[in-house]
Every structure is written in structure tokens, then in C-alpha cells.
PDB file of C-alpha atoms in Angstrom:
ATOM      1  CA  GLN A   1     137.172 -87.445  17.735  1.00 96.00           C
ATOM      2  CA  VAL A   2     135.198 -87.031  13.984  1.00 97.00           C
ATOM      3  CA  GLN A   3     131.669 -85.863  14.635  1.00 98.00           C
ATOM      4  CA  LEU A   4     129.145 -84.797  12.084  1.00 98.00           C
ATOM      5  CA  VAL A   5     125.706 -83.518  13.320  1.00 98.00           C
ATOM      6  CA  GLU A   6     123.137 -83.189  10.760  1.00 98.00           C
ATOM      7  CA  SER A   7     120.033 -80.523  11.115  1.00 98.00           C
ATOM      8  CA  GLY A   8     117.632 -78.747   9.021  1.00 98.00           C
ATOM      9  CA  GLY A   9     114.906 -81.755   8.913  1.00 97.00           C
ATOM     10  CA  GLY A  10     111.105 -81.850   9.125  1.00 98.00           C
ATOM     11  CA  VAL A  11     107.782 -82.444   7.945  1.00 98.00           C
ATOM     12  CA  VAL A  12     107.261 -80.375   4.369  1.00 98.00           C
ATOM     13  CA  GLN A  13     104.158 -80.769   1.694  1.00 98.00           C
ATOM     14  CA  PRO A  14     105.487 -82.344  -1.596  1.00 98.00           C
ATOM     15  CA  GLY A  15     106.854 -79.707  -3.502  1.00 98.00           C
ATOM     16  CA  ARG A  16     108.128 -77.654  -1.479  1.00 98.00           C
ATOM     17  CA  SER A  17     111.535 -77.487  -0.459  1.00 98.00           C
ATOM     18  CA  LEU A  18     114.264 -78.171   2.830  1.00 98.00           C
ATOM     19  CA  ARG A  19     117.622 -77.329   3.061  1.00 98.00           C
ATOM     20  CA  LEU A  20     119.750 -79.822   5.324  1.00 98.00           C
ATOM     21  CA  SER A  21     122.967 -79.044   7.021  1.00 98.00           C
ATOM     22  CA  CYS A  22     125.907 -80.943   8.277  1.00 98.00           C
ATOM     23  CA  ALA A  23     128.363 -79.761  10.861  1.00 98.00           C
ATOM     24  CA  ALA A  24     131.650 -81.277  11.008  1.00 98.00           C
ATOM     25  CA  SER A  25     134.526 -81.266  13.237  1.00 98.00           C
ATOM     26  CA  GLY A  26     137.243 -83.125  14.655  1.00 98.00           C
ATOM     27  CA  PHE A  27     139.021 -83.611  11.337  1.00 97.00           C
ATOM     28  CA  THR A  28     140.005 -81.616   8.440  1.00 97.00           C
ATOM     29  CA  PHE A  29     137.268 -81.156   6.811  1.00 97.00           C
ATOM     30  CA  SER A  30     138.471 -79.100   3.834  1.00 96.00           C
ATOM     31  CA  THR A  31     140.253 -82.326   2.599  1.00 95.00           C
ATOM     32  CA  TYR A  32     137.473 -84.879   2.422  1.00 95.00           C
ATOM     33  CA  ALA A  33     134.654 -85.611  -0.127  1.00 95.00           C
ATOM     34  CA  MET A  34     131.598 -85.879   1.327  1.00 96.00           C
ATOM     35  CA  HIS A  35     128.120 -87.788   0.608  1.00 97.00           C
ATOM     36  CA  TRP A  36     124.462 -87.641   1.429  1.00 98.00           C
ATOM     37  CA  VAL A  37     122.846 -91.156   2.239  1.00 98.00           C
ATOM     38  CA  ARG A  38     119.179 -91.601   3.020  1.00 98.00           C
ATOM     39  CA  GLN A  39     116.948 -94.472   4.658  1.00 98.00           C
ATOM     40  CA  ALA A  40     113.408 -94.676   4.333  1.00 98.00           C
ATOM     41  CA  PRO A  41     111.513 -95.702   7.471  1.00 97.00           C
ATOM     42  CA  GLY A  42     111.933 -99.779   7.777  1.00 96.00           C
ATOM     43  CA  LYS A  43     114.437 -99.256   4.248  1.00 97.00           C
ATOM     44  CA  GLY A  44     117.808 -99.899   3.346  1.00 98.00           C
ATOM     45  CA  LEU A  45     120.453 -97.516   2.749  1.00 98.00           C
ATOM     46  CA  GLU A  46     120.360 -95.357  -0.514  1.00 98.00           C
ATOM     47  CA  TRP A  47     123.426 -93.310  -1.586  1.00 98.00           C
ATOM     48  CA  VAL A  48     121.693 -89.887  -3.021  1.00 98.00           C
ATOM     49  CA  ALA A  49     124.897 -87.166  -3.560  1.00 97.00           C
ATOM     50  CA  VAL A  50     128.967 -86.991  -3.109  1.00 96.00           C
ATOM     51  CA  MET A  51     130.734 -83.869  -3.562  1.00 95.00           C
ATOM     52  CA  TRP A  52     134.664 -83.782  -3.821  1.00 94.00           C
ATOM     53  CA  TYR A  53     136.604 -82.539  -1.216  1.00 94.00           C
ATOM     54  CA  ASP A  54     137.544 -79.200  -2.988  1.00 92.00           C
ATOM     55  CA  GLY A  55     133.622 -78.615  -4.342  1.00 89.00           C
ATOM     56  CA  SER A  56     135.184 -78.979  -8.108  1.00 90.00           C
ATOM     57  CA  ASN A  57     132.221 -82.097  -8.664  1.00 92.00           C
ATOM     58  CA  GLN A  58     129.297 -83.573  -7.332  1.00 95.00           C
ATOM     59  CA  TYR A  59     127.331 -86.721  -8.640  1.00 95.00           C
ATOM     60  CA  TYR A  60     123.591 -87.613  -7.932  1.00 97.00           C
ATOM     61  CA  ALA A  61     121.897 -90.794  -7.481  1.00 98.00           C
ATOM     62  CA  ASP A  62     119.232 -90.547 -10.332  1.00 97.00           C
ATOM     63  CA  SER A  63     116.253 -90.294  -8.088  1.00 98.00           C
ATOM     64  CA  VAL A  64     117.115 -87.439  -7.042  1.00 98.00           C
ATOM     65  CA  LYS A  65     119.047 -85.363 -10.247  1.00 98.00           C
ATOM     66  CA  GLY A  66     117.821 -82.272 -11.170  1.00 97.00           C
ATOM     67  CA  ARG A  67     115.751 -81.576  -7.693  1.00 98.00           C
ATOM     68  CA  PHE A  68     118.477 -82.123  -4.827  1.00 98.00           C
ATOM     69  CA  THR A  69     121.655 -80.154  -4.725  1.00 98.00           C
ATOM     70  CA  ILE A  70     124.599 -80.640  -2.720  1.00 98.00           C
ATOM     71  CA  SER A  71     127.406 -77.812  -1.990  1.00 97.00           C
ATOM     72  CA  ARG A  72     129.751 -77.609   1.069  1.00 97.00           C
ATOM     73  CA  ASP A  73     131.706 -74.220   2.905  1.00 97.00           C
ATOM     74  CA  ASN A  74     135.138 -75.278   3.883  1.00 96.00           C
ATOM     75  CA  SER A  75     135.384 -71.974   5.676  1.00 97.00           C
ATOM     76  CA  LYS A  76     132.282 -73.453   7.596  1.00 98.00           C
ATOM     77  CA  ASN A  77     133.356 -77.146   7.808  1.00 98.00           C
ATOM     78  CA  THR A  78     129.727 -77.528   6.655  1.00 98.00           C
ATOM     79  CA  LEU A  79     128.010 -79.742   3.832  1.00 98.00           C
ATOM     80  CA  TYR A  80     124.677 -79.038   2.939  1.00 98.00           C
ATOM     81  CA  LEU A  81     121.906 -80.413   0.938  1.00 98.00           C
ATOM     82  CA  GLN A  82     119.305 -78.644  -0.868  1.00 98.00           C
ATOM     83  CA  MET A  83     115.871 -80.552  -1.553  1.00 98.00           C
ATOM     84  CA  ASN A  84     113.572 -79.221  -3.919  1.00 98.00           C
ATOM     85  CA  ARG A  85     110.430 -80.343  -5.301  1.00 98.00           C
ATOM     86  CA  LEU A  86     110.253 -83.171  -2.678  1.00 98.00           C
ATOM     87  CA  ARG A  87     108.231 -86.001  -3.026  1.00 98.00           C
ATOM     88  CA  ALA A  88     106.643 -88.344  -0.635  1.00 98.00           C
ATOM     89  CA  GLU A  89     109.181 -91.127  -1.454  1.00 98.00           C
ATOM     90  CA  ASP A  90     112.161 -88.728  -0.363  1.00 98.00           C
ATOM     91  CA  THR A  91     110.533 -89.328   3.247  1.00 98.00           C
ATOM     92  CA  ALA A  92     113.582 -90.632   4.938  1.00 98.00           C
ATOM     93  CA  VAL A  93     116.467 -90.193   7.289  1.00 98.00           C
ATOM     94  CA  TYR A  94     119.563 -88.247   5.514  1.00 98.00           C
ATOM     95  CA  TYR A  95     122.567 -89.341   6.757  1.00 98.00           C
ATOM     96  CA  CYS A  96     126.111 -87.461   5.853  1.00 98.00           C
ATOM     97  CA  ALA A  97     129.195 -89.127   5.851  1.00 98.00           C
ATOM     98  CA  ARG A  98     132.533 -88.194   5.118  1.00 97.00           C
ATOM     99  CA  ASP A  99     134.466 -90.486   2.600  1.00 95.00           C
ATOM    100  CA  CYS A 100     138.028 -92.515   3.266  1.00 93.00           C
ATOM    101  CA  MET A 101     139.753 -90.739   1.289  1.00 86.00           C
ATOM    102  CA  ARG A 102     141.921 -87.474   1.510  1.00 84.00           C
ATOM    103  CA  PHE A 103     142.206 -85.599  -1.342  1.00 84.00           C
ATOM    104  CA  GLY A 104     140.365 -88.612  -3.184  1.00 78.00           C
ATOM    105  CA  TYR A 105     138.554 -87.532  -6.669  1.00 76.00           C
ATOM    106  CA  SER A 106     136.560 -90.961  -6.608  1.00 78.00           C
ATOM    107  CA  SER A 107     134.121 -92.266  -3.776  1.00 83.00           C
ATOM    108  CA  SER A 108     135.136 -95.024  -1.541  1.00 89.00           C
ATOM    109  CA  TRP A 109     133.630 -96.597   1.562  1.00 94.00           C
ATOM    110  CA  PHE A 110     131.967 -94.490   4.427  1.00 97.00           C
ATOM    111  CA  ASP A 111     134.160 -94.020   7.314  1.00 96.00           C
ATOM    112  CA  TYR A 112     132.287 -91.632   9.619  1.00 97.00           C
ATOM    113  CA  TRP A 113     128.409 -91.029   9.650  1.00 98.00           C
ATOM    114  CA  GLY A 114     125.995 -88.456  11.614  1.00 98.00           C
ATOM    115  CA  GLN A 115     123.041 -89.440  13.645  1.00 98.00           C
ATOM    116  CA  GLY A 116     120.874 -88.476  10.398  1.00 98.00           C
ATOM    117  CA  THR A 117     117.860 -86.294  10.448  1.00 98.00           C
ATOM    118  CA  LEU A 118     114.381 -87.189   9.145  1.00 98.00           C
ATOM    119  CA  VAL A 119     112.641 -85.617   6.246  1.00 98.00           C
ATOM    120  CA  THR A 120     109.217 -86.669   6.099  1.00 98.00           C
ATOM    121  CA  VAL A 121     107.082 -85.043   3.158  1.00 98.00           C
ATOM    122  CA  SER A 122     103.524 -84.900   3.889  1.00 97.00           C
ATOM    123  CA  SER A 123     100.416 -83.255   3.162  1.00 94.00           C
TER     124      SER A 123
ATOM    125  CA  ASP B   1     124.144 -99.071 -12.146  1.00 96.00           C
ATOM    126  CA  ILE B   2     125.564-102.444 -10.188  1.00 97.00           C
ATOM    127  CA  VAL B   3     122.772-103.994  -8.474  1.00 98.00           C
ATOM    128  CA  MET B   4     123.816-105.512  -4.883  1.00 98.00           C
ATOM    129  CA  THR B   5     121.956-108.679  -3.895  1.00 98.00           C
ATOM    130  CA  GLN B   6     122.112-109.601  -0.450  1.00 98.00           C
ATOM    131  CA  SER B   7     121.371-113.376   1.340  1.00 96.00           C
ATOM    132  CA  PRO B   8     119.356-114.441   3.065  1.00 97.00           C
ATOM    133  CA  ASP B   9     116.961-111.351   4.351  1.00 98.00           C
ATOM    134  CA  SER B  10     117.327-112.789   7.785  1.00 98.00           C
ATOM    135  CA  LEU B  11     118.927-115.351  10.057  1.00 97.00           C
ATOM    136  CA  ALA B  12     118.481-116.696  13.276  1.00 98.00           C
ATOM    137  CA  VAL B  13     122.441-117.657  14.858  1.00 97.00           C
ATOM    138  CA  SER B  14     122.795-119.419  18.312  1.00 97.00           C
ATOM    139  CA  LEU B  15     125.204-117.230  20.709  1.00 97.00           C
ATOM    140  CA  GLY B  16     128.211-118.621  19.787  1.00 97.00           C
ATOM    141  CA  GLU B  17     127.594-120.185  16.322  1.00 98.00           C
ATOM    142  CA  ARG B  18     128.712-118.878  12.641  1.00 98.00           C
ATOM    143  CA  ALA B  19     126.573-116.410  11.063  1.00 98.00           C
ATOM    144  CA  THR B  20     127.404-116.087   7.076  1.00 98.00           C
ATOM    145  CA  ILE B  21     125.677-113.184   4.655  1.00 98.00           C
ATOM    146  CA  ASN B  22     126.085-113.305   0.882  1.00 98.00           C
ATOM    147  CA  CYS B  23     126.593-110.532  -0.909  1.00 98.00           C
ATOM    148  CA  LYS B  24     126.892-110.430  -5.021  1.00 98.00           C
ATOM    149  CA  SER B  25     126.813-107.865  -7.632  1.00 98.00           C
ATOM    150  CA  SER B  26     125.779-107.426 -11.008  1.00 98.00           C
ATOM    151  CA  GLN B  27     128.736-106.930 -12.725  1.00 98.00           C
ATOM    152  CA  SER B  28     132.463-107.518 -10.762  1.00 98.00           C
ATOM    153  CA  VAL B  29     134.222-104.972  -8.784  1.00 97.00           C
ATOM    154  CA  LEU B  30     137.188-106.302  -8.994  1.00 97.00           C
ATOM    155  CA  TYR B  31     139.743-103.616 -10.175  1.00 94.00           C
ATOM    156  CA  SER B  32     142.021-104.738 -12.397  1.00 94.00           C
ATOM    157  CA  SER B  33     145.011-102.365 -12.319  1.00 93.00           C
ATOM    158  CA  THR B  34     144.469-102.058  -8.442  1.00 92.00           C
ATOM    159  CA  ASN B  35     143.412-105.955  -8.036  1.00 96.00           C
ATOM    160  CA  LYS B  36     141.227-104.802  -5.355  1.00 96.00           C
ATOM    161  CA  ASN B  37     137.561-105.714  -4.663  1.00 97.00           C
ATOM    162  CA  TYR B  38     136.211-102.324  -3.938  1.00 97.00           C
ATOM    163  CA  LEU B  39     133.420-103.362  -1.963  1.00 98.00           C
ATOM    164  CA  ALA B  40     132.894-102.500   2.182  1.00 98.00           C
ATOM    165  CA  TRP B  41     130.692-104.046   4.391  1.00 98.00           C
ATOM    166  CA  TYR B  42     128.471-102.122   7.159  1.00 98.00           C
ATOM    167  CA  GLN B  43     126.693-102.836  10.799  1.00 98.00           C
ATOM    168  CA  GLN B  44     123.624-100.722  11.844  1.00 98.00           C
ATOM    169  CA  LYS B  45     122.073-101.709  14.932  1.00 98.00           C
ATOM    170  CA  PRO B  46     118.563-100.311  15.593  1.00 95.00           C
ATOM    171  CA  GLY B  47     118.290 -96.343  15.803  1.00 94.00           C
ATOM    172  CA  GLN B  48     122.168 -95.877  14.985  1.00 97.00           C
ATOM    173  CA  PRO B  49     123.583 -95.087  11.710  1.00 98.00           C
ATOM    174  CA  PRO B  50     125.563 -97.663   9.965  1.00 98.00           C
ATOM    175  CA  LYS B  51     129.415 -98.492  11.103  1.00 98.00           C
ATOM    176  CA  LEU B  52     132.100 -99.715   8.724  1.00 98.00           C
ATOM    177  CA  LEU B  53     133.118-103.117   9.536  1.00 98.00           C
ATOM    178  CA  ILE B  54     135.565-104.056   6.411  1.00 98.00           C
ATOM    179  CA  TYR B  55     136.750-102.312   3.046  1.00 97.00           C
ATOM    180  CA  TRP B  56     138.240-103.768   0.197  1.00 97.00           C
ATOM    181  CA  ALA B  57     136.359-107.191   0.742  1.00 98.00           C
ATOM    182  CA  SER B  58     138.441-108.378   3.339  1.00 98.00           C
ATOM    183  CA  THR B  59     140.163-105.535   5.665  1.00 98.00           C
ATOM    184  CA  ARG B  60     138.637-104.826   9.077  1.00 98.00           C
ATOM    185  CA  GLU B  61     138.412-101.502   9.838  1.00 97.00           C
ATOM    186  CA  SER B  62     140.367-100.547  13.258  1.00 96.00           C
ATOM    187  CA  GLY B  63     138.446-101.394  16.215  1.00 97.00           C
ATOM    188  CA  VAL B  64     136.415-103.808  14.755  1.00 98.00           C
ATOM    189  CA  PRO B  65     136.115-107.472  16.837  1.00 97.00           C
ATOM    190  CA  ASP B  66     138.328-109.920  14.558  1.00 96.00           C
ATOM    191  CA  ARG B  67     134.881-112.224  14.578  1.00 98.00           C
ATOM    192  CA  PHE B  68     134.059-110.154  11.545  1.00 98.00           C
ATOM    193  CA  SER B  69     135.545-111.626   8.565  1.00 98.00           C
ATOM    194  CA  GLY B  70     135.119-110.853   4.652  1.00 98.00           C
ATOM    195  CA  SER B  71     136.057-112.818   1.882  1.00 98.00           C
ATOM    196  CA  GLY B  72     135.187-113.155  -1.817  1.00 98.00           C
ATOM    197  CA  SER B  73     136.224-111.736  -4.987  1.00 98.00           C
ATOM    198  CA  GLY B  74     134.982-110.548  -8.262  1.00 97.00           C
ATOM    199  CA  THR B  75     131.004-110.513  -8.087  1.00 98.00           C
ATOM    200  CA  ASP B  76     130.649-112.956  -4.992  1.00 98.00           C
ATOM    201  CA  PHE B  77     131.689-111.912  -1.576  1.00 98.00           C
ATOM    202  CA  THR B  78     130.883-113.177   1.887  1.00 98.00           C
ATOM    203  CA  LEU B  79     131.389-111.509   5.436  1.00 98.00           C
ATOM    204  CA  THR B  80     131.229-113.975   8.119  1.00 98.00           C
ATOM    205  CA  ILE B  81     130.563-113.680  12.053  1.00 98.00           C
ATOM    206  CA  ASN B  82     132.251-116.083  13.497  1.00 96.00           C
ATOM    207  CA  SER B  83     131.297-117.156  17.498  1.00 95.00           C
ATOM    208  CA  LEU B  84     128.018-114.732  17.557  1.00 97.00           C
ATOM    209  CA  GLN B  85     127.769-112.535  20.388  1.00 97.00           C
ATOM    210  CA  ALA B  86     124.677-110.672  21.199  1.00 97.00           C
ATOM    211  CA  GLU B  87     125.752-106.926  20.515  1.00 97.00           C
ATOM    212  CA  ASP B  88     126.015-108.652  17.114  1.00 98.00           C
ATOM    213  CA  VAL B  89     122.326-108.381  16.388  1.00 98.00           C
ATOM    214  CA  ALA B  90     122.083-105.799  13.342  1.00 98.00           C
ATOM    215  CA  VAL B  91     121.202-105.545   9.687  1.00 98.00           C
ATOM    216  CA  TYR B  92     124.016-105.964   7.627  1.00 98.00           C
ATOM    217  CA  TYR B  93     124.973-104.474   4.371  1.00 98.00           C
ATOM    218  CA  CYS B  94     127.362-104.570   1.528  1.00 98.00           C
ATOM    219  CA  GLN B  95     128.015-101.478  -0.814  1.00 98.00           C
ATOM    220  CA  GLN B  96     129.902-101.093  -3.758  1.00 98.00           C
ATOM    221  CA  TYR B  97     132.420 -98.161  -4.112  1.00 97.00           C
ATOM    222  CA  TYR B  98     133.593 -99.355  -7.901  1.00 96.00           C
ATOM    223  CA  SER B  99     131.460 -97.045  -9.759  1.00 95.00           C
ATOM    224  CA  THR B 100     129.196 -94.336  -9.187  1.00 94.00           C
ATOM    225  CA  PRO B 101     126.372 -94.442  -8.591  1.00 96.00           C
ATOM    226  CA  LEU B 102     127.603 -96.315  -5.029  1.00 97.00           C
ATOM    227  CA  THR B 103     124.913 -98.961  -4.534  1.00 98.00           C
ATOM    228  CA  PHE B 104     123.830-101.153  -1.389  1.00 98.00           C
ATOM    229  CA  GLY B 105     122.983-104.336  -0.924  1.00 98.00           C
ATOM    230  CA  GLY B 106     119.029-105.198   0.468  1.00 98.00           C
ATOM    231  CA  GLY B 107     120.684-105.764   3.911  1.00 98.00           C
ATOM    232  CA  THR B 108     120.476-109.105   5.890  1.00 98.00           C
ATOM    233  CA  LYS B 109     119.004-108.808   9.616  1.00 98.00           C
ATOM    234  CA  VAL B 110     121.371-111.279  12.250  1.00 98.00           C
ATOM    235  CA  GLU B 111     119.213-112.413  15.429  1.00 98.00           C
ATOM    236  CA  ILE B 112     119.414-114.799  18.136  1.00 97.00           C
ATOM    237  CA  LYS B 113     117.989-118.187  17.613  1.00 95.00           C
TER     238      LYS B 113
END
């Protein structure tokens, strides 16, 4: 069965960096685009970034552009999110989610989600 | 960016009754070349990640009970829960995938009256 397991969250001071990981199993990771979606405490869902299945392209929300970098290692079935210059408003549960389309070059809906990892940015 | 607006913010429905959630997009999410609406619905229960319910505005995901249905086209969409069950208590979100950035509605909380 499809499993997505996020890790790397924690408490970090404003301006510092953190890297999240998402370990995927139960499907052919290298054939699906993968996303990061976040949810601030008590708030709604916010899409963060996507990387195509082959790593050929990535897109970001304006709120994180220039500070966050999405990447993947298809040999390790792992998705990453490098978060730099963190701000208090980046505090959220970060989910990795699978795009529904195989070999797709556009974003679609999310058919599987991880349980999320909490990032708290606070001094 | 396409702004998704859901209404109401919350609603309380008696067990066995119908719940109706609305979602409006700031521009059409109907792609003319495919004649499909690029809209999905999710259910999120407390402490859990979202779960996919509906895609292409009206196609139910495998395993989702048929009391959940989606309708609408263009800019106006509806998620209907017929015969509400206790396990349907959750927050529901719409999401457009017509263009990047992908955007979600603000969510609608469904409770039991």
C-alpha cells in the first residue's frame, strides 16, 4: 500500500533553516509528481511546491519562492523540502502528497497524503 | 491566482439529513479542450491528513461512499452529503488544479445538529 512518511520537523528560530524529508513506499515513486502542502495551526490548506516525476521542473507558492527548495532522489524514493530564512508564518504541519497522474507534466489532485510533520518557527 | 471561496464556513446537520457545501472559483476551472472541470474535494478529520473524495468536480474516488456527490461547472460547485452519518463530521475543502499555484477553499466544518 502507498505510504508517505514525513520527517525533519521541529522547533527552529526565525531566520534559520530546516530540511524536511518524505519517504515513499508502495508505489513507483519515480513516475509521480510530488507536492508539499502545509497547514498552519487551526487554519486551512496551502499548497507549497511541486516537483515533476523526473525532477525536470518545480513550482512554488509565492509565499515561499526564493526561500524554499523542493527536490527528490528517485533512487532513494524520497522527497525533500529545504526551508531557508524561516519566518513565524511558516509555522505549520507540512504534508507531502502524491499527484494523481503518472508521468504527468501538470499538477492535478492529491490522491495520497502523509501524516505530516510539524514545523514551529519561534524564538 | 485563482481564489477559491467556500460557503458556509460551518454548518450543523441532523443525522440522516443532507449537507450542502458550496465552492466558488474566481475564474472558470473548466478547461475547454477537455471539457472537464479541474476541481477536487477533500475531507479532513481532526488530527488526520486530508482524504480525497471527488475529482473532476463529480467523479467519486474509489472507496468513497455514494452519499458523497459533487456537481457544478465553470465557477460554481457543490459537494453534497446525503444522509449525513456521524463519521462525516469533518472539515471539507475544495481545490482547483486548473492552474498553478494550486489553491484551496477556506474549508467548511460539518457538525451534527
